[in-house]
Short mmCIF file of C-alpha atoms in Angstrom, two decimals:
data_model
loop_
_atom_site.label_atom_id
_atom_site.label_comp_id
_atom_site.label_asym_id
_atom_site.label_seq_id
_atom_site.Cartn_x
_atom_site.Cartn_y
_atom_site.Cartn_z
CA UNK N 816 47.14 33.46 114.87
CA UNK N 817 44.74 34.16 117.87
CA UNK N 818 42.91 31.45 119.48
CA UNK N 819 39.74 32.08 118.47
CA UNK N 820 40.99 31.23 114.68
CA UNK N 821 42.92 28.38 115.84
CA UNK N 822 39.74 26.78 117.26
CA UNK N 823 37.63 27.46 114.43
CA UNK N 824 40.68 25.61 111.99
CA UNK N 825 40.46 22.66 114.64
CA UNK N 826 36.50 22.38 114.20
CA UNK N 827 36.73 22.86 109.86
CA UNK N 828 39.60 20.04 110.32
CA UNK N 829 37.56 17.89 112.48
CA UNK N 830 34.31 18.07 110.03
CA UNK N 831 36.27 17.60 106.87
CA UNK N 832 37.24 14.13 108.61
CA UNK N 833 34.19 13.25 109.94
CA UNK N 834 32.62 14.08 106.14
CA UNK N 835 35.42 12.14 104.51
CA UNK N 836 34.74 8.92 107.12
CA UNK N 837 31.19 9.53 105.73
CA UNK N 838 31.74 9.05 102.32
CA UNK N 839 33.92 6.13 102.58
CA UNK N 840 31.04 5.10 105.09
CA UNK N 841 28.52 5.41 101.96
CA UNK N 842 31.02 3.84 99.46
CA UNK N 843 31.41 0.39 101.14
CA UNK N 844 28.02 -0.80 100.60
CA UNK N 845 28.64 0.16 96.71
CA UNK N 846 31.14 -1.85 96.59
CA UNK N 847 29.65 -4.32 98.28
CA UNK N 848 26.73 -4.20 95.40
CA UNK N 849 29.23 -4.33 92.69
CA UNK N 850 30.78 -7.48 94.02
CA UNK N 851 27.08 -8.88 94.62
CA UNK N 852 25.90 -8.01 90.83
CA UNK N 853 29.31 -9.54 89.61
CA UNK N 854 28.54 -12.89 91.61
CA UNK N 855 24.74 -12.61 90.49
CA UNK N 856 25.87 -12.26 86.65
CA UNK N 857 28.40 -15.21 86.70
CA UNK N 858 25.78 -17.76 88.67
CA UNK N 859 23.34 -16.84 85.36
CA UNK N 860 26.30 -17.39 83.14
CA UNK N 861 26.68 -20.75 84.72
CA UNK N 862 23.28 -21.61 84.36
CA UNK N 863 22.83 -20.83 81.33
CA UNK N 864 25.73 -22.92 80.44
CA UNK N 865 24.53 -25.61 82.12
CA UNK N 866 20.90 -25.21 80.72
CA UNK N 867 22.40 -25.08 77.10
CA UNK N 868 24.89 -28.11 77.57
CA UNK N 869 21.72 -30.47 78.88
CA UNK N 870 19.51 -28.99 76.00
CA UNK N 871 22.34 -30.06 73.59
CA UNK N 872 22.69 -33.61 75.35
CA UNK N 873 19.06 -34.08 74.89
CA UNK N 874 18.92 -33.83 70.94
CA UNK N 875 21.92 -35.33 70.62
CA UNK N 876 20.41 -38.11 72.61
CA UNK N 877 17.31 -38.07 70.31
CA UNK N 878 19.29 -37.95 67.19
CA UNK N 879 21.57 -41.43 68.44
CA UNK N 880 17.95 -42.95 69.24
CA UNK N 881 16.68 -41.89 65.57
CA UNK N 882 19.72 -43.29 63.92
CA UNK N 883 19.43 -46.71 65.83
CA UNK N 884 15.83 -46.63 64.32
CA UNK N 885 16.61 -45.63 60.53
CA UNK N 886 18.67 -48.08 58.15
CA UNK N 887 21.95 -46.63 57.20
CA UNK N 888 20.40 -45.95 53.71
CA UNK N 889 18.71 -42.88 55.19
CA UNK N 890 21.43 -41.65 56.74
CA UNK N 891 23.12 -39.58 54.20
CA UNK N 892 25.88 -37.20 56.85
CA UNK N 893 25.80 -37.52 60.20
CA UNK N 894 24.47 -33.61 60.56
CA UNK N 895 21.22 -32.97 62.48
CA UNK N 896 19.71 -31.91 59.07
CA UNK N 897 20.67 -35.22 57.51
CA UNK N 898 19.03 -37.29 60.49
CA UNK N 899 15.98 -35.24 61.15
CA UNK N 900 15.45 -35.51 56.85
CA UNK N 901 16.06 -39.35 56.77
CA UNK N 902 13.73 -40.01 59.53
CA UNK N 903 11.09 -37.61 58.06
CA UNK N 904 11.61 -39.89 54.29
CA UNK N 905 11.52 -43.44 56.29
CA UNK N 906 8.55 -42.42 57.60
CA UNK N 907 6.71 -41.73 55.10
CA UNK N 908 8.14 -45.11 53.48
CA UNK N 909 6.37 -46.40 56.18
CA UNK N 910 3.24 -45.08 56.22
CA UNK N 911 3.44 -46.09 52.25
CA UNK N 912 4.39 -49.36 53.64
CA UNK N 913 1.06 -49.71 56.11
CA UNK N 914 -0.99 -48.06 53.25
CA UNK N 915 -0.37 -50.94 50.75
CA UNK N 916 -0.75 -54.09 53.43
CA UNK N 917 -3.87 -52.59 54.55
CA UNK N 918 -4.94 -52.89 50.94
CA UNK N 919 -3.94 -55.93 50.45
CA UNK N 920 -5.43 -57.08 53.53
CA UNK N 921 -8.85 -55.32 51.67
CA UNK N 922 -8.58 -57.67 48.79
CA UNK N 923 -9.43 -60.69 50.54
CA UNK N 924 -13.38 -59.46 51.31
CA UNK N 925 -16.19 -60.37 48.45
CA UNK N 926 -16.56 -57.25 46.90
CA UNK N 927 -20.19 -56.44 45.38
CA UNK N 928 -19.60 -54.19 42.40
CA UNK N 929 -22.78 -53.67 41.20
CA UNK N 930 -23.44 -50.23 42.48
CA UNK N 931 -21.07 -47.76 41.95
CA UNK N 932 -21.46 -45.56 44.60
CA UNK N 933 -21.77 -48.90 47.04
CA UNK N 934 -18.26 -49.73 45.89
CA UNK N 935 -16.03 -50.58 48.90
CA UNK N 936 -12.25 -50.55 47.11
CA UNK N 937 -9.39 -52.35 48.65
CA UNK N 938 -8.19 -48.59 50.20
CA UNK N 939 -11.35 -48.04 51.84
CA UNK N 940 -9.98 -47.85 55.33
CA UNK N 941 -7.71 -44.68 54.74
CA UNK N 942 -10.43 -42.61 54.04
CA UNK N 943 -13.29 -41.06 55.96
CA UNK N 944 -15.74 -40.05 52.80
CA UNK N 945 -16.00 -42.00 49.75
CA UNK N 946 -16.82 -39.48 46.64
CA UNK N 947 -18.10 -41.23 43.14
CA UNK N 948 -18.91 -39.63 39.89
CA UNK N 949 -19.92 -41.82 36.94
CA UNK N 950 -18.82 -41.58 33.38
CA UNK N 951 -21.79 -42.91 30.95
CA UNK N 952 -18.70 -43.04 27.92
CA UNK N 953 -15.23 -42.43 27.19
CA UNK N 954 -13.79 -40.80 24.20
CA UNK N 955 -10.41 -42.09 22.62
CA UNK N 956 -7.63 -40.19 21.25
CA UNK N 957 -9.89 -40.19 17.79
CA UNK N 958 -12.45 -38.15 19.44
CA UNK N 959 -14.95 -41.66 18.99
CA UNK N 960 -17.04 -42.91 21.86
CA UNK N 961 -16.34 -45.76 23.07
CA UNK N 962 -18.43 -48.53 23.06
CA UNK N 963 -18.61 -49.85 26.37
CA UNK N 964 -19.59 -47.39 29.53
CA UNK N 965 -16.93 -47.24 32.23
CA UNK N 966 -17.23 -45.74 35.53
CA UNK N 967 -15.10 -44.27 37.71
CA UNK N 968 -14.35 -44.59 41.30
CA UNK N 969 -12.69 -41.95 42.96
CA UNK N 970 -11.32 -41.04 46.25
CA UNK N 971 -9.61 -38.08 47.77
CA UNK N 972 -8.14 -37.39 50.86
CA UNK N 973 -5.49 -33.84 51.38
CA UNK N 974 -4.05 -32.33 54.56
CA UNK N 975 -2.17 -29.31 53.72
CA UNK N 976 0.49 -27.52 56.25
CA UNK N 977 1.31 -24.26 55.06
CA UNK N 978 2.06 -24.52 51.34
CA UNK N 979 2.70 -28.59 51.50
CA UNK N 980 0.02 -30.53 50.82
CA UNK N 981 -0.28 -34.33 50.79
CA UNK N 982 -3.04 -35.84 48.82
CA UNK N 983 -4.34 -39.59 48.52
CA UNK N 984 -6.03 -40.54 45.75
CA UNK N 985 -7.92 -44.03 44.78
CA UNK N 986 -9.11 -44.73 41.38
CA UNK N 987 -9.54 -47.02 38.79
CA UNK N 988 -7.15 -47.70 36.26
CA UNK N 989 -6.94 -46.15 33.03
CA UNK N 990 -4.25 -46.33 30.48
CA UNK N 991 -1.78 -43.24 30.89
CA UNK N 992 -3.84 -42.00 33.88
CA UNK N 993 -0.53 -41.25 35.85
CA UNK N 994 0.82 -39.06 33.30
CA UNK N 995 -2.29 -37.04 32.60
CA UNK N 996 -2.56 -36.82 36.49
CA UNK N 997 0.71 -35.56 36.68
CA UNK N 998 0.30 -33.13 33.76
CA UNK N 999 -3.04 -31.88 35.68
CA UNK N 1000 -1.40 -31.00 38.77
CA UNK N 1001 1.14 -28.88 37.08
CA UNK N 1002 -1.87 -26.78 35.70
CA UNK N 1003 -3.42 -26.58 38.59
CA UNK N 1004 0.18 -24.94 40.01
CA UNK N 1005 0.43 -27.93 42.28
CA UNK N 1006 4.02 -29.19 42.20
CA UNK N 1007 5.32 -33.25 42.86
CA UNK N 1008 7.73 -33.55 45.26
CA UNK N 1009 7.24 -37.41 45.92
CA UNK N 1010 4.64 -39.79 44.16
CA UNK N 1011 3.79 -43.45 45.65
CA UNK N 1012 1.69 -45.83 43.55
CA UNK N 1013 0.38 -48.63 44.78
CA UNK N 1014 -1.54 -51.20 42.74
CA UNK N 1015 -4.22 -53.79 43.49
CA UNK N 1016 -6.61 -55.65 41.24
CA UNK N 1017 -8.22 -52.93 38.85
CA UNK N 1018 -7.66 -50.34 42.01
CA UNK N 1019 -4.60 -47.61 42.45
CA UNK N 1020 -3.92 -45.61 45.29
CA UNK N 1021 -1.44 -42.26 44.08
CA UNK N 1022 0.11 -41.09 47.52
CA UNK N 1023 1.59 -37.61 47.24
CA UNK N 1024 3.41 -35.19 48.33
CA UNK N 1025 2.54 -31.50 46.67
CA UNK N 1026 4.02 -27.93 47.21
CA UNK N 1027 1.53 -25.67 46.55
CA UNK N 1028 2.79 -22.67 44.23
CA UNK N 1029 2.34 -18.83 45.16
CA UNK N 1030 0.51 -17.87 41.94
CA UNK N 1031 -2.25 -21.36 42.55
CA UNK N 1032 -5.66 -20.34 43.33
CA UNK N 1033 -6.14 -23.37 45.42
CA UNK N 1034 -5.48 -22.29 48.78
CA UNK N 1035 -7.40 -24.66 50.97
CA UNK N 1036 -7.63 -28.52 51.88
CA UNK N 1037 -11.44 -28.57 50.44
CA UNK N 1038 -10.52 -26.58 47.41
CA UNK N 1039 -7.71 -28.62 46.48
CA UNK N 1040 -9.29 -31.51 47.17
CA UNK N 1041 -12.68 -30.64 44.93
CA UNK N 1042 -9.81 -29.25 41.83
CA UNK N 1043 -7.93 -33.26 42.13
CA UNK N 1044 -11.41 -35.00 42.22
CA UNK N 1045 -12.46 -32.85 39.05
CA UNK N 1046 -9.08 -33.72 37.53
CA UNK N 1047 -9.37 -36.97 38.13
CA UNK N 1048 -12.99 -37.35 36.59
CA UNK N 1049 -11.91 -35.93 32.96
CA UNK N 1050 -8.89 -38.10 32.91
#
């Protein structure tokens, strides 16, 4: 081999080692990402634990402070579900609870009944509006008129969330009116799920809870509200 190939070998050898010392060169800071994004990944993971474990102490410390709230009559399981739907019933006992004192409390003012449509009832304060229709006569089961006019008093309050709807309703009593209400608001596709009555003097308050059916053609608060009041007045 002459020494002019000899030298070129020497110079191929030294560049293949200075190209290998470049790669590796290159590689390290690869690695050094790799190592990085594994470090990156596992700090989320953490946090995310640790975000998940406090969001899971917080409702279960909601849940222990709605149990200590709720007799143990309302607490069915011990289950989230069970909780959330016994605090969700003994509020609404509640609100039943407020609705009835507050008539009550109404019963102690003179009431001047000679108009009507002037007619404060003992439920007064739960509504905003006051609607009245009057009925000159009644007919009985025998189809005769009866002989003394009665009027009728009606209110009607509904807020509606999606297809539940809960309606208040104050009228004067009438013999069988809760079953012919009850009757009307299955053919109006407007199905009890709970049903309060509360009683004062010649006055009832119905306080319920309605799921609105797919094929009902009532599909709004004032619509709802208008179809109940009709109800109401042929009943």
């Amino acid at each position: 081999m002459s020494m002019g190939d000899m030298s070129v070998k020497k110079k191929e050898t030294h560049a293949n080692r200075e190209t290998e010392e470049g790669q590796r060169l290159r590689k390290r800071p690869r690695r050094s990402k790799i190592c990085k994004n594994k470090a990156e990944a596992e700090s989320q993971r953490m946090a995310h634990i640790a975000v998940e474990r406090n969001r899971r102490r917080l409702i279960n410390d909601y849940l222990s402070a709605l149990r200590s709230l709720m007799p143990p009559s309302y607490l069915n399981k011990g289950d989230q579900a069970s909780i959330i739907g016994g605090a969700i019933n003994f509020v609404k006992e509640l609100e039943h609870l407020v609705e009835t004192l507050e008539a009550r409390k109404g019963t102690n003012q003179h009431l001047n009944v000679a108009n009507v449509c002037q007619l404060h009832s003992p439920f007064a304060g739960l509504y905003g509006f006051t609607q009245c229709v009057s009925c000159s006569a009644r007919t009985d089961i025998e189809g005769k008129v009866a002989a003394d006019n009665k009027e009728v008093v009606t209110d009607v309050k509904v807020t509606m969330v999606e297809s539940h709807a809960n309606v208040k309703v104050v009228s004067k009593r009438w013999p069988r009116q809760m079953l012919k209400m009850v009757i009307g608001l299955q053919s109006l596709k407007l199905t009890i799920l709970h049903l309060y009555v509360t009683t004062i003097d010649e006055m009832v308050l119905y306080t319920l809870s309605l799921k609105v059916e797919e094929d009902c053609q009532f599909d709004s608060v004032d619509k709802i509200a208008e179809a109940i009041y009709q109800m109401m007045g042929r009943i």
